[in-house]
Structures are given as C-alpha cells and as structure tokens.
Coordinates of C-alpha atoms and ligand atoms in Angstrom, one line a residue:
M116 CA 49.6 1.5 18.3
A117 CA 53.0 1.3 19.7
V118 CA 50.9 4.3 22.7
P119 CA 50.5 2.6 26.4
S120 CA 47.3 0.8 25.4
Q121 CA 44.7 0.7 28.9
P122 CA 42.6 -2.0 30.3
L123 CA 40.1 -0.8 28.1
T124 CA 36.7 -2.4 28.3
A125 CA 32.8 -2.8 25.8
T126 CA 31.4 0.2 27.5
D127 CA 34.0 2.7 26.8
S128 CA 33.3 5.0 23.9
T129 CA 35.1 5.6 20.5
A130 CA 35.2 9.3 21.1
A131 CA 34.9 10.2 17.6
G132 CA 32.8 9.0 15.2
Y133 CA 35.1 8.4 13.2
I134 CA 39.1 7.3 11.7
D135 CA 41.3 8.9 9.9
S136 CA 43.5 7.5 7.1
N137 CA 46.9 9.9 7.3
N138 CA 50.2 9.7 4.8
P139 CA 53.0 9.4 7.3
A140 CA 55.2 10.4 4.4
T141 CA 53.0 14.1 4.1
G142 CA 51.0 13.4 7.9
E143 CA 47.6 14.4 5.7
V144 CA 45.1 12.7 6.1
I145 CA 43.8 10.6 2.5
G146 CA 41.0 9.0 3.8
R147 CA 37.9 9.3 6.9
Y148 CA 36.1 6.2 7.7
E149 CA 33.2 5.7 9.3
A150 CA 33.6 4.0 13.1
T151 CA 31.8 0.9 14.2
R152 CA 30.5 2.2 17.4
P153 CA 30.5 -0.7 20.0
N154 CA 26.8 -1.1 21.0
E155 CA 26.8 -2.6 16.6
V156 CA 28.4 -5.3 18.1
P157 CA 26.1 -7.3 18.5
A158 CA 24.2 -7.4 15.3
I159 CA 27.5 -7.9 13.5
F160 CA 27.7 -10.4 14.8
E161 CA 24.4 -12.1 14.2
H162 CA 24.6 -11.3 10.8
A163 CA 28.4 -13.4 10.9
R164 CA 26.4 -16.0 12.4
R165 CA 23.6 -17.1 10.2
A166 CA 27.0 -16.0 7.0
Q167 CA 28.9 -18.8 8.9
E168 CA 25.6 -21.3 9.4
E169 CA 24.8 -21.7 5.7
W170 CA 28.7 -21.6 4.6
A171 CA 29.7 -24.6 7.0
T172 CA 26.8 -26.6 4.9
R173 CA 28.8 -25.7 1.2
T174 CA 31.1 -28.6 0.1
L175 CA 35.3 -28.0 1.0
R176 CA 36.1 -28.0 -3.1
E177 CA 33.3 -25.0 -3.3
R178 CA 35.1 -23.5 -0.9
C179 CA 38.5 -23.8 -2.8
V180 CA 36.8 -22.5 -5.5
M181 CA 35.8 -19.0 -4.2
L182 CA 39.5 -19.3 -2.8
R183 CA 40.6 -19.2 -6.5
R184 CA 38.4 -16.4 -7.1
L185 CA 39.8 -14.2 -4.4
R186 CA 42.9 -15.0 -5.6
D187 CA 42.5 -13.5 -8.9
T188 CA 40.7 -10.5 -7.5
I189 CA 43.2 -9.9 -5.3
F190 CA 45.4 -10.3 -8.8
E191 CA 42.9 -7.8 -10.5
H192 CA 43.5 -4.9 -8.2
R193 CA 46.6 -5.4 -6.9
E194 CA 47.7 -2.0 -8.3
E195 CA 44.8 -0.1 -6.2
I196 CA 45.9 -2.5 -3.3
A197 CA 49.7 -1.2 -3.6
D198 CA 48.0 2.0 -3.8
V199 CA 46.2 2.3 -0.4
L200 CA 48.6 1.0 1.5
T201 CA 51.8 1.9 0.3
G202 CA 49.6 5.3 0.6
E203 CA 49.0 4.9 5.0
T204 CA 51.6 2.9 5.9
G205 CA 54.4 5.1 3.6
K206 CA 56.6 1.7 2.9
P207 CA 58.2 1.3 -1.1
R208 CA 56.0 -0.2 -3.3
V209 CA 57.9 -2.9 -4.0
E210 CA 57.7 -3.7 -0.2
A211 CA 53.8 -4.0 -0.9
I212 CA 54.3 -5.9 -3.7
F213 CA 56.9 -8.7 -2.0
A214 CA 56.3 -8.6 1.2
E215 CA 51.7 -7.8 1.5
I216 CA 50.1 -8.8 -2.1
L217 CA 52.5 -12.1 -3.3
L218 CA 52.1 -13.0 0.3
A219 CA 47.6 -13.5 -0.1
L220 CA 48.5 -13.9 -3.8
D221 CA 50.3 -17.1 -2.8
T222 CA 48.2 -18.1 0.1
A223 CA 44.8 -18.7 -1.4
D224 CA 46.9 -20.4 -4.3
F225 CA 48.5 -22.7 -1.5
L226 CA 46.0 -23.2 0.4
A227 CA 43.3 -24.1 -2.2
R228 CA 45.8 -26.9 -3.6
R229 CA 46.4 -28.1 0.2
A230 CA 43.5 -28.0 2.2
P231 CA 41.5 -30.8 0.6
R232 CA 43.5 -33.2 1.5
W233 CA 44.5 -31.3 4.8
L234 CA 40.7 -30.9 5.8
R235 CA 39.2 -33.5 4.6
A236 CA 38.3 -36.3 7.4
E237 CA 41.6 -38.2 8.5
R238 CA 41.1 -41.9 9.4
V239 CA 42.7 -43.0 13.0
P240 CA 44.2 -46.7 13.5
H241 CA 44.1 -48.1 16.6
H242 CA 46.9 -49.1 18.3
N243 CA 45.2 -50.4 21.0
L244 CA 44.6 -54.3 20.8
A245 CA 41.4 -53.7 22.7
M246 CA 40.1 -51.3 20.3
K247 CA 40.9 -52.8 16.9
A248 CA 37.4 -53.3 16.2
K249 CA 36.4 -49.7 15.2
S250 CA 36.8 -47.5 12.8
A251 CA 37.4 -43.2 13.6
W252 CA 38.4 -40.4 11.7
L253 CA 39.3 -36.6 12.3
E254 CA 36.9 -34.3 11.5
F255 CA 38.0 -30.5 11.1
E256 CA 34.6 -28.4 11.9
P257 CA 35.0 -24.4 11.7
Q258 CA 35.5 -22.7 14.6
G259 CA 33.0 -20.6 14.0
V260 CA 33.3 -16.6 14.0
A261 CA 36.7 -15.6 14.0
A262 CA 37.6 -12.0 15.8
L263 CA 41.0 -10.4 14.0
I264 CA 42.5 -8.4 15.7
T265 CA 45.4 -6.6 13.5
P266 CA 48.7 -4.1 13.9
W267 CA 49.6 -1.3 11.3
N268 CA 52.4 -2.9 10.1
Y269 CA 51.6 -5.1 7.3
P270 CA 47.6 -4.3 7.3
F271 CA 47.1 -5.8 4.0
A272 CA 49.4 -9.4 4.9
I273 CA 48.6 -9.7 8.4
P274 CA 44.7 -10.0 8.1
M275 CA 44.7 -11.6 4.6
A276 CA 46.9 -14.9 6.1
E277 CA 44.7 -15.0 9.1
M278 CA 41.3 -14.6 6.7
I279 CA 42.0 -16.5 3.7
P280 CA 42.3 -19.7 5.9
A281 CA 39.8 -18.9 8.5
V282 CA 36.7 -18.3 5.6
L283 CA 38.4 -22.2 3.6
A284 CA 37.9 -24.5 7.0
G285 CA 34.7 -22.8 6.9
N286 CA 34.5 -20.0 9.5
A287 CA 32.6 -16.3 9.1
V288 CA 35.6 -13.7 10.0
L289 CA 34.9 -9.7 11.3
L290 CA 38.0 -8.1 11.7
K291 CA 39.5 -5.1 13.3
P292 CA 42.8 -3.6 11.2
S293 CA 44.6 -1.2 12.9
E294 CA 42.9 2.6 13.3
V295 CA 45.8 3.3 11.7
T296 CA 45.7 2.0 8.3
P297 CA 41.5 1.3 7.6
G298 CA 41.8 2.0 4.7
T299 CA 43.8 -1.6 4.0
G300 CA 41.5 -3.6 6.4
A301 CA 38.4 -1.7 4.4
L302 CA 39.8 -3.0 1.2
A303 CA 41.1 -6.5 2.4
A304 CA 37.7 -7.1 3.3
D305 CA 35.7 -5.7 0.4
L306 CA 38.3 -7.9 -2.0
F307 CA 35.9 -11.1 -0.5
H308 CA 32.8 -8.8 -1.4
R309 CA 33.8 -8.6 -4.9
A310 CA 34.8 -11.8 -5.2
Q311 CA 31.8 -12.8 -4.3
F312 CA 32.5 -14.3 -0.9
P313 CA 28.5 -14.2 1.5
A314 CA 27.4 -11.3 2.8
G315 CA 28.7 -10.9 6.4
L316 CA 30.4 -13.7 6.4
V317 CA 33.6 -11.0 6.6
Q318 CA 33.3 -8.0 8.1
V319 CA 35.2 -5.0 9.1
L320 CA 35.1 -3.2 12.0
Q321 CA 36.6 0.4 12.1
G322 CA 37.7 1.5 15.9
R323 CA 40.3 2.3 17.9
G324 CA 41.0 -0.1 21.0
E325 CA 37.7 0.4 22.7
L326 CA 36.4 -1.3 19.3
G327 CA 38.7 -4.6 19.9
A328 CA 37.6 -5.1 23.2
A329 CA 34.0 -5.4 22.3
L330 CA 34.9 -7.3 19.6
I331 CA 36.2 -10.0 22.2
E332 CA 32.8 -8.8 25.0
G333 CA 31.0 -9.8 21.9
G334 CA 32.1 -13.4 22.1
P335 CA 33.7 -14.9 19.0
D336 CA 35.0 -18.8 19.6
K337 CA 38.7 -17.9 18.6
V338 CA 40.4 -14.5 18.6
F339 CA 43.6 -13.8 16.7
F340 CA 45.9 -11.4 17.5
T341 CA 48.5 -9.7 16.1
G342 CA 50.0 -6.8 17.9
S343 CA 52.2 -5.1 21.1
V344 CA 52.8 -7.2 24.2
A345 CA 50.9 -4.5 26.4
T346 CA 48.1 -5.2 24.5
G347 CA 48.9 -9.1 23.6
Q348 CA 48.4 -9.3 27.9
H349 CA 45.0 -7.2 27.8
I350 CA 43.8 -9.9 24.8
A351 CA 45.1 -12.9 26.7
A352 CA 43.3 -11.2 30.0
A353 CA 40.2 -11.0 28.2
C354 CA 39.5 -14.0 26.6
A355 CA 40.7 -16.1 29.1
R356 CA 37.8 -14.2 31.2
K357 CA 35.3 -16.0 28.6
L358 CA 36.9 -19.2 28.1
I359 CA 37.5 -18.2 24.6
P360 CA 40.9 -19.5 22.8
S361 CA 43.5 -17.1 20.9
V362 CA 46.4 -17.1 18.8
L363 CA 48.9 -14.1 20.4
E364 CA 51.0 -13.1 17.3
L365 CA 53.4 -10.4 19.2
G366 CA 56.6 -8.9 19.4
G367 CA 60.0 -10.1 18.4
K368 CA 63.4 -8.9 19.4
D369 CA 65.1 -10.7 16.7
A370 CA 68.7 -12.0 16.5
M371 CA 71.1 -12.3 13.3
V372 CA 74.1 -14.4 14.2
V373 CA 77.3 -13.6 12.5
L374 CA 79.8 -16.7 12.6
A375 CA 83.8 -15.9 11.3
D376 CA 83.2 -18.0 8.7
A377 CA 80.3 -15.7 7.0
D378 CA 80.5 -14.4 3.8
L379 CA 80.8 -11.1 4.9
E380 CA 79.5 -9.4 2.0
I381 CA 76.5 -10.9 1.6
A382 CA 75.9 -11.2 5.5
S383 CA 76.1 -7.3 5.5
S384 CA 73.4 -6.9 2.5
A385 CA 71.1 -8.9 5.0
A386 CA 71.3 -7.5 8.0
V387 CA 71.3 -4.0 6.6
W388 CA 67.8 -4.9 4.6
G389 CA 66.7 -7.1 7.9
S390 CA 66.9 -4.2 9.8
F391 CA 65.6 -1.4 7.5
M392 CA 62.8 -2.9 5.7
N393 CA 59.6 -1.6 6.0
C394 CA 62.3 1.4 8.1
G395 CA 62.3 -1.4 11.0
Q396 CA 58.4 -1.8 12.2
T397 CA 58.6 -5.9 11.4
C398 CA 58.2 -8.0 14.6
I399 CA 60.6 -10.3 12.8
S400 CA 63.1 -7.4 11.6
V401 CA 67.0 -8.3 12.5
E402 CA 66.7 -6.0 16.1
R403 CA 70.5 -7.1 17.3
I404 CA 73.8 -8.9 15.9
Y405 CA 76.2 -10.5 17.2
V406 CA 79.2 -11.1 15.2
E407 CA 82.3 -12.9 16.3
Q408 CA 85.3 -10.3 17.1
P409 CA 87.4 -11.3 14.3
V410 CA 85.6 -10.0 11.6
A411 CA 83.2 -7.5 14.1
E412 CA 85.0 -4.5 12.6
R413 CA 85.0 -5.9 8.8
F414 CA 80.9 -6.7 8.6
T415 CA 80.7 -3.1 11.5
Q416 CA 82.0 -0.9 8.1
M417 CA 80.6 -3.0 5.6
C418 CA 77.2 -2.5 7.4
V419 CA 77.3 1.3 8.2
E420 CA 79.0 1.7 4.2
K421 CA 75.5 0.3 2.6
T422 CA 73.5 2.2 5.2
K423 CA 74.7 5.4 4.0
K424 CA 74.0 4.7 0.4
L425 CA 70.3 4.2 1.6
R426 CA 67.6 6.2 0.0
L427 CA 65.2 7.8 2.1
G428 CA 61.4 9.1 0.2
P429 CA 58.2 8.7 0.1
P430 CA 56.6 5.9 -1.6
T431 CA 55.9 7.9 -4.9
D432 CA 59.4 7.8 -5.6
R433 CA 60.1 4.6 -7.0
D434 CA 63.8 4.9 -5.8
A435 CA 63.1 5.5 -2.6
E436 CA 64.4 2.3 -0.2
V437 CA 63.3 3.2 3.2
G438 CA 60.2 5.1 4.3
P439 CA 59.2 7.3 6.5
M440 CA 58.3 5.9 10.2
I441 CA 54.3 5.2 10.8
R442 CA 54.1 8.3 13.1
L443 CA 55.9 10.7 15.3
W444 CA 54.8 8.5 18.6
Q445 CA 57.3 5.8 17.0
L446 CA 59.2 7.4 16.1
E447 CA 60.0 9.4 19.4
K448 CA 60.1 6.0 20.7
V449 CA 63.2 5.0 18.8
E450 CA 64.8 7.9 19.9
K451 CA 64.6 7.8 23.2
Q452 CA 66.3 3.8 23.1
L453 CA 69.1 5.5 21.0
Q454 CA 69.4 8.3 23.8
E455 CA 69.1 5.8 27.0
A456 CA 71.9 4.0 24.4
K457 CA 73.9 6.8 24.3
A458 CA 74.0 7.7 27.5
H459 CA 75.0 4.2 28.6
G460 CA 78.2 4.1 26.3
A461 CA 76.8 3.3 22.9
E462 CA 78.3 4.7 19.8
I463 CA 75.5 6.0 16.3
L464 CA 78.1 5.4 13.9
T465 CA 76.0 6.7 11.1
G466 CA 72.0 8.2 11.0
G467 CA 69.5 8.4 13.7
N468 CA 68.6 11.8 12.9
R469 CA 65.3 13.0 11.7
R470 CA 65.2 14.0 8.1
P471 CA 62.7 17.3 8.5
D472 CA 62.7 17.9 4.7
L473 CA 61.4 14.5 3.6
G474 CA 58.4 14.8 5.7
P475 CA 57.2 14.6 9.0
N476 CA 58.1 11.1 10.2
F477 CA 61.6 10.4 8.8
L478 CA 64.3 9.5 10.9
E479 CA 67.4 8.5 9.1
P480 CA 69.1 3.9 9.4
S481 CA 71.4 4.2 12.2
V482 CA 74.1 1.5 13.0
V483 CA 75.0 1.4 16.7
T484 CA 77.8 -0.3 17.9
G485 CA 78.9 -0.4 21.7
V486 CA 75.9 -2.3 23.1
D487 CA 74.7 -3.9 25.8
H488 CA 71.8 -5.6 27.4
S489 CA 71.3 -3.8 30.3
M490 CA 70.3 -1.3 27.9
Q491 CA 66.8 -0.9 26.7
L492 CA 68.0 -0.9 22.7
M493 CA 69.1 -4.6 23.5
R494 CA 66.3 -5.8 25.4
D495 CA 62.9 -3.9 24.1
E496 CA 61.4 -3.9 21.1
T497 CA 63.0 -0.8 18.8
F498 CA 60.3 -1.5 15.9
G499 CA 62.5 1.0 14.1
P500 CA 65.9 1.3 11.7
V501 CA 68.1 1.1 14.3
M502 CA 70.6 -1.5 13.7
A503 CA 72.6 -2.5 16.6
I504 CA 75.7 -4.6 16.3
R505 CA 78.0 -6.5 19.6
P506 CA 80.9 -8.4 18.7
V507 CA 81.1 -11.7 20.6
V508 CA 84.3 -13.8 21.8
S509 CA 83.0 -17.1 20.5
V510 CA 79.2 -19.0 19.2
D511 CA 78.3 -19.9 22.6
E512 CA 78.2 -16.3 23.5
A513 CA 76.6 -15.4 20.7
I514 CA 73.7 -18.0 21.0
E515 CA 74.0 -17.0 25.3
L516 CA 73.0 -13.7 24.4
T517 CA 70.1 -14.5 21.7
N518 CA 68.6 -16.2 23.7
D519 CA 68.6 -14.1 26.8
S520 CA 66.0 -11.9 25.4
Q521 CA 61.6 -11.7 26.8
F522 CA 61.1 -12.5 22.9
S523 CA 61.9 -15.6 20.8
L524 CA 60.4 -14.5 17.2
S525 CA 63.0 -16.0 15.0
A526 CA 66.2 -15.9 14.6
S527 CA 69.0 -16.8 11.8
V528 CA 72.7 -17.7 11.7
W529 CA 75.5 -16.9 8.8
T530 CA 78.1 -19.5 8.1
S531 CA 79.6 -21.2 5.3
D532 CA 79.2 -23.9 7.0
P533 CA 75.6 -25.5 6.7
R534 CA 75.9 -28.2 9.6
R535 CA 77.4 -25.6 11.5
G536 CA 74.8 -23.6 10.6
K537 CA 72.0 -26.2 11.8
E538 CA 74.1 -26.9 15.3
V539 CA 73.7 -23.3 16.3
A540 CA 70.0 -23.1 15.2
A541 CA 69.6 -25.9 17.1
R542 CA 70.1 -24.4 19.8
I543 CA 68.3 -20.7 19.8
H544 CA 65.6 -20.6 21.2
A545 CA 63.2 -19.3 18.7
G546 CA 60.2 -20.1 16.7
S547 CA 61.7 -20.1 13.0
V548 CA 65.6 -19.7 12.2
M549 CA 67.1 -19.4 9.5
V550 CA 70.3 -20.3 8.3
N551 CA 72.6 -17.5 6.1
D552 CA 68.8 -15.8 5.5
L553 CA 66.2 -14.2 7.4
A554 CA 62.6 -13.1 7.6
S555 CA 62.0 -15.3 4.3
Y556 CA 60.8 -17.7 5.8
Y557 CA 57.5 -15.3 6.6
G558 CA 56.6 -15.5 2.8
I559 CA 57.1 -19.5 2.6
C560 CA 53.1 -20.6 2.7
E561 CA 54.4 -23.8 4.3
A562 CA 56.6 -22.1 7.6
P563 CA 54.5 -21.3 10.6
H564 CA 55.0 -18.4 12.1
G565 CA 54.7 -17.7 15.5
G566 CA 57.1 -17.2 19.1
S567 CA 56.8 -18.2 22.9
G568 CA 57.0 -15.6 26.4
A569 CA 56.7 -12.7 25.0
S570 CA 56.6 -13.3 21.4
G571 CA 52.5 -15.1 21.6
W572 CA 51.5 -18.8 21.7
G573 CA 49.7 -20.7 18.6
R574 CA 50.8 -20.2 15.0
T575 CA 49.7 -18.9 11.5
H576 CA 50.7 -19.8 8.4
S577 CA 51.4 -22.7 7.2
R578 CA 49.1 -26.1 8.1
L579 CA 49.5 -25.1 11.6
G580 CA 47.9 -21.8 11.1
L581 CA 45.3 -23.6 9.4
L582 CA 44.7 -26.1 11.8
E583 CA 44.2 -22.8 14.1
M584 CA 41.1 -21.9 12.7
V585 CA 39.0 -25.7 13.0
R586 CA 38.1 -27.2 16.2
V587 CA 39.1 -31.1 16.0
K588 CA 36.6 -33.6 16.1
Y589 CA 37.0 -37.1 17.2
V590 CA 34.4 -39.4 15.3
D591 CA 34.1 -43.4 16.3
V592 CA 32.0 -46.5 14.8
D593 CA 32.4 -49.6 16.9
R594 CA 32.3 -52.6 14.1
L595 CA 30.9 -55.2 16.8
P596 CA 27.9 -53.4 17.8
R597 CA 26.4 -56.4 19.3
I598 CA 29.4 -57.0 22.1
A599 CA 29.3 -55.2 24.9
K600 CA 32.7 -54.2 26.3
S601 CA 34.4 -55.9 28.5
W602 CA 35.5 -53.4 30.3
W603 CA 31.3 -52.3 31.5
Y604 CA 29.8 -52.9 34.7
G605 CA 29.1 -56.0 35.9
Y606 CA 32.8 -56.0 38.3
T607 CA 34.2 -59.3 39.6
E608 CA 36.4 -61.0 40.6
E609 CA 37.2 -62.9 38.3
L610 CA 37.1 -60.2 35.6
T611 CA 39.6 -58.7 37.4
A612 CA 41.9 -61.1 37.8
A613 CA 41.5 -61.2 33.6
A614 CA 42.5 -57.7 33.6
G615 CA 45.1 -58.1 35.2
R616 CA 46.2 -61.2 32.8
F617 CA 45.8 -58.6 29.6
V618 CA 47.9 -56.1 31.2
E619 CA 51.1 -59.2 31.4
A620 CA 49.9 -60.0 28.0
V621 CA 50.6 -56.9 25.7
F622 CA 52.8 -54.6 28.6
A623 CA 54.9 -57.6 30.6
P624 CA 58.9 -56.7 29.4
N625 CA 59.5 -60.2 28.0
W626 CA 57.9 -63.1 26.0
K627 CA 58.2 -65.7 28.5
Q628 CA 56.0 -63.5 31.0
R629 CA 53.7 -62.1 27.9
L630 CA 53.2 -65.4 26.4
A631 CA 52.3 -66.9 30.8
P632 CA 48.5 -65.8 30.6
G633 CA 48.4 -67.1 27.4
K634 CA 48.4 -70.7 29.9
D635 CA 44.5 -69.2 30.1
K636 CA 43.5 -68.7 27.0
G637 CA 40.0 -69.0 27.6
S638 CA 40.2 -66.6 30.7
I639 CA 41.8 -63.7 28.2
R640 CA 38.4 -64.7 25.4
R641 CA 35.9 -64.4 28.8
L642 CA 37.6 -61.3 29.0
L643 CA 36.3 -60.7 25.5
F644 CA 33.2 -62.2 25.3
R645 CA 31.8 -61.3 29.0
R646 CA 28.5 -63.3 29.7
D647 CA 28.2 -61.9 33.0
R648 CA 28.3 -58.2 32.3
I649 CA 24.8 -56.8 33.2
Ligands
NAD1878 P1 48.5 -2.8 19.3 O1 48.7 -3.7 20.4 O2 48.9 -1.0 19.8 O3 47.3 -2.7 18.2 C1 47.3 -3.7 17.9 C2 46.2 -4.0 18.0 O4 45.3 -4.1 18.5 C3 44.9 -2.7 16.8 O5 44.0 -2.7 15.8 C4 44.5 -1.9 18.2 O6 43.7 -0.6 17.1 C5 44.0 -3.4 18.7 N1 43.8 -2.9 20.5 C6 45.1 -2.1 20.8 N2 43.9 -1.8 22.2 C7 43.5 -3.1 22.3 C8 42.6 -3.5 23.3 N3 42.1 -3.2 24.9 N4 42.1 -5.3 22.6 C9 41.7 -5.6 22.0 N5 42.0 -4.8 20.8 C10 43.1 -3.8 21.3 O7 50.0 -3.0 18.1 P2 50.5 -1.8 16.9 O8 51.2 -0.9 17.1 O9 49.4 -1.7 15.1 O10 51.2 -3.0 16.4 C11 52.6 -3.4 16.6 C12 53.1 -4.8 17.3 O11 52.8 -5.7 16.7 C13 54.6 -4.5 17.5 O12 54.7 -4.9 18.8 C14 55.1 -6.1 15.8 O13 56.1 -6.6 17.4 C15 53.6 -6.6 16.5 N6 53.2 -7.8 16.0 C16 53.7 -8.1 15.4 C17 54.1 -9.6 14.4 C18 53.8 -11.2 14.8 O14 53.5 -12.0 13.7 N7 54.4 -11.6 15.6 C19 53.3 -9.0 13.1 C20 53.4 -7.9 13.1 C21 52.7 -7.0 13.8

C-alpha cells in the first residue's frame, strides 16, 4: 500500500482476523479472507519444507509436465481470473487479459520449453593449463523455500511470473499477496492446487505488512519483494539481519524521450497509453516526458486531445479505458503532487479532477506542463494518471534529465532513426530501454525486468529471473586421481623456482621469454609429477 510503512516486526499482531477485498470502482466489500496469524508461520514453513524436499527429487522433465498442466489450468479458468482481478483492481478487462493472464500463460509455456536447457548441468571447460585434467560442471539447485511479497497493481502477473520459475526450479513458494488484493492472491495459489501440484508446495499467507515481516522472520531461503521503496528498505534490512538473499523490484519514474524526428502521431498515442494504463499505477508507466523543443507544442497538443477522448469507467463497462484508482489514499497522494506542482508554476492542460459521479476513486487523467525537477511530480514516483511533459533544447539535455533520478527502472526513446535511438538508449541509466515502444518488454519472456538505485536489485522474468531461483553449485571431478597436485605440501626451493618458471611459460608477454623456461623442461615435468610431496 502507499500508506507509509512502519518497520514492522513479527510480534506485531494482525488487528482483524480477516482481510477484506474491496471493489475500487464502487468501494463495496466483495470478499473476505481469513488472515494468517504470524504464529501460524512456523507450521507453514514446515509444511513447505516437507513438500519442497519431495518436489526437488522430481526430474526437471516431470516439473515441466506439471508446468504445462498449470498453463492449461490458467487457460481453463481465464474468465474467473479476469473476474476476480478486475473486481479487486478496477482495471479494464482487456488490460487484465493482456498484461496479466497472457503473461502468466506465456511464462509457463516459455519456461516449460526453455528450462530443460537452462537448468540442466552445464559443462565448464577449463582455461587454466594446470586444470586441464579435470571435468567440471555447474549444477542449478533450488534455493529451498522462496518467500514472495507482492503488491496490488498487477496482483496476478507479478506473483505468477515469480511462482512459475520458482516451482520449476524445485522450490516451494510462500506467497504473501497485498492486503488490497487478497482474492487474486488466493486464486493465483489455488491454480497450482487445481493443477495438482503437491500440497504445501505453494501456499498463500493473507495479511498486512506485519505478516510479511513474520514471513521473513520465519527464515525463507530467498525473498522476492515487489513494492514501494519505503517497504523495500525494511525488507532489505530484515533480510540483511538474517543474511537472506533478496530480489527487490521497487518503484520507477520512467522517462520517455521524444526526439524531433519522431512520428508524433505514434509517439503521442504511446505516451497516452504509457501514462494512463492501469490508471498510471504501473511501476514502468511513463512518468516524465522530455520532448525536443521544435515539436514540443504539437506533441503536447496531440497528447491533450487524445487524453480528452479517453473513456473512464468501471471494468464492467467493456468500453472503459481508464478505471478507478485503487483507493482514496492513492488518489490523494497524486492530487498532492499535482497541487504542489501547480503551486510552483506547473499548468494542468486537461484533467486532474475527481469524478465522484463515476465512483469514489475516479480521477481524470491529466496532462501537465511547466514542470521542473524541483517538483515532487518530477522526482518522486507518482503512481497515478498524470502525464508530465517538459520541452528540452537538445538530446543531451533530455538524457541528462532522464538520468537525474534516484530511480532507474525503464525508459523509452522515440525517433525515426533507429541508430540514433540506440545511441541515446546506451546513454540512459535504466534496467531496460525500448526504442519506439514502451513497457511491452514486460511481456517479452526473454527480457529481464529490474532496475538499480531506488528501483531495487536483482532481476525477474527471462533466464536471469529463473537463475535467481537457484543456487549454483560447481562440481569438479579430477581425471588423474592417482597424481598428487604440484601445489600441495613439500615446499622446496626447487618447487618455488619451478612455479616461477611455470608462470613465465604461460604469461610472459613475448614468446622468447615464454620459451626460455623450456630450456629446463625437466623442472616443469618435475612440477607436474613431483616425488618430493608429503
Ligand atoms: P507496498 O510496499 O506498500 O506493499 C507491497 C507488499 O509489501 C504488500 O504485500 C505489503 O503487505 C507488504 N509489506 C508492507 N510492509 C511490509 C513490511 N514491513 N515487511 C514485509 N512486507 C511488508 O507497495 P504497494 O503499494 O502494494 O505497491 C506499489 C509499489 O510497488 C509502487 O512503488 C510500485 O512502483 C511498486 N511496484 C514495482 C514493480 C517492479 O517490478 N519494480 C512492480 C509493481 C509495483
């Protein structure tokens, strides 16, 4: 939640014995879920560990078969998933399908195909001459129990994109979904049960922040957290205390750089979608636009016109393009940023008003100009339907402003010259940069997702995300087991000299020097087959 999080501890208790699910479009309670008590956590871990031990003995092939079954189960229940998640988030159904259900299906399908190659033991040829007589490989072992703590904005796609690789790699999963979207969290975990994954392998824990803290106290083998910077700091500290590795997917302040040669019709449509999809409540939504001066006015005008045409409404209205914000507290946070920007000279060209006629949490998408980096609107994550546009005099200024942020999640560059686009992308600090598209990389299975700085660390999605789910073990078998190693004890002056000659023979910068030790071939041979060892 966007409510400032406290450094909670496992001893804090959940005040209510249940978690309510609300419809953000109407404010009605649409579901009630039993809260997990922190004192239940140890038993949950025990169950998970037992299930994981058995699960890890199954072959990768068997696990892939189960993953395909999960994919089919998701497909079979896709309407139910869309109902639950649009009911709880208020997002348009088309976004639930494209950005959440499709992503989960594709992740399961993709990893079931690729994992056998990526997770099988990988041969390690040795480069060091002295180690040639060894065969070695990397093995990818499960971490054990993975704790997933997830937010409300993509309550299906985010846990699914982590649960799928986690179980595939042989882990058990304990998912603590956001208290704002307990129904989608419960359903995500239940799909694994419906697909007949072993009992206890995927469990859901319903609760607020203190339960998340208790989950970490319980000692998972790895923590995957997606959420705000403030909570991420608590999680990082809690993990550090127990030396638990973590992946942190935190906030973003993504920039869009529009060069003067861009197709403005396309770029403005992208800007409008990129700023307002999921009502702007997306970590990789466009929060800042830097547009080259000569086209700034036309581009801004196009954005305003297109924004005005957007249809607001609840997900039950299939023509609605922008839904409600998740809660009033998120709406108020956005309004505060808008007011602060206005007080410092920004101009709201369209939108920014509440729409109580539609429901309690509707806020008109707004286009704002006259912004600068002294404003919260340009520095802090907004996480709402606001497009902030700033003209720039040069590409260099656009890049400088893009990089002037504590966040570094993703960005986009718009130009009709792909070569220039690549050059600009290379100078932007971000986990990913798209040229002439934005945000869609999140749905590309091959693309890693993650940032640095205040955007967190580690990666999800892609092969890199899968590798976060494993411990890498190096195994080495010596092919000459009857020969003692030259570097073992029995140190003598002769051994020291032979070691020096060996270094020269391999690393001397010119051939003459390298071959010089060859005059004393015997010493190298003696180094390899020493008789004076102990
Ligand atoms: P949040 O930080 O308020 O909550 C996220 C999760 O952490 C929830 O499940 C919450 O119950 C739990 N939590 C809260 N305090 C905790 C504590 N002390 N210990 C353990 N768990 C705790 O975030 P939110 O409002 O749900 O989500 C919005 C934020 O998430 C935004 O900042 C957004 O940018 C970020 N986000 C990032 C990504 C990404 O991939 N980088 C994706 C989606 C959302």
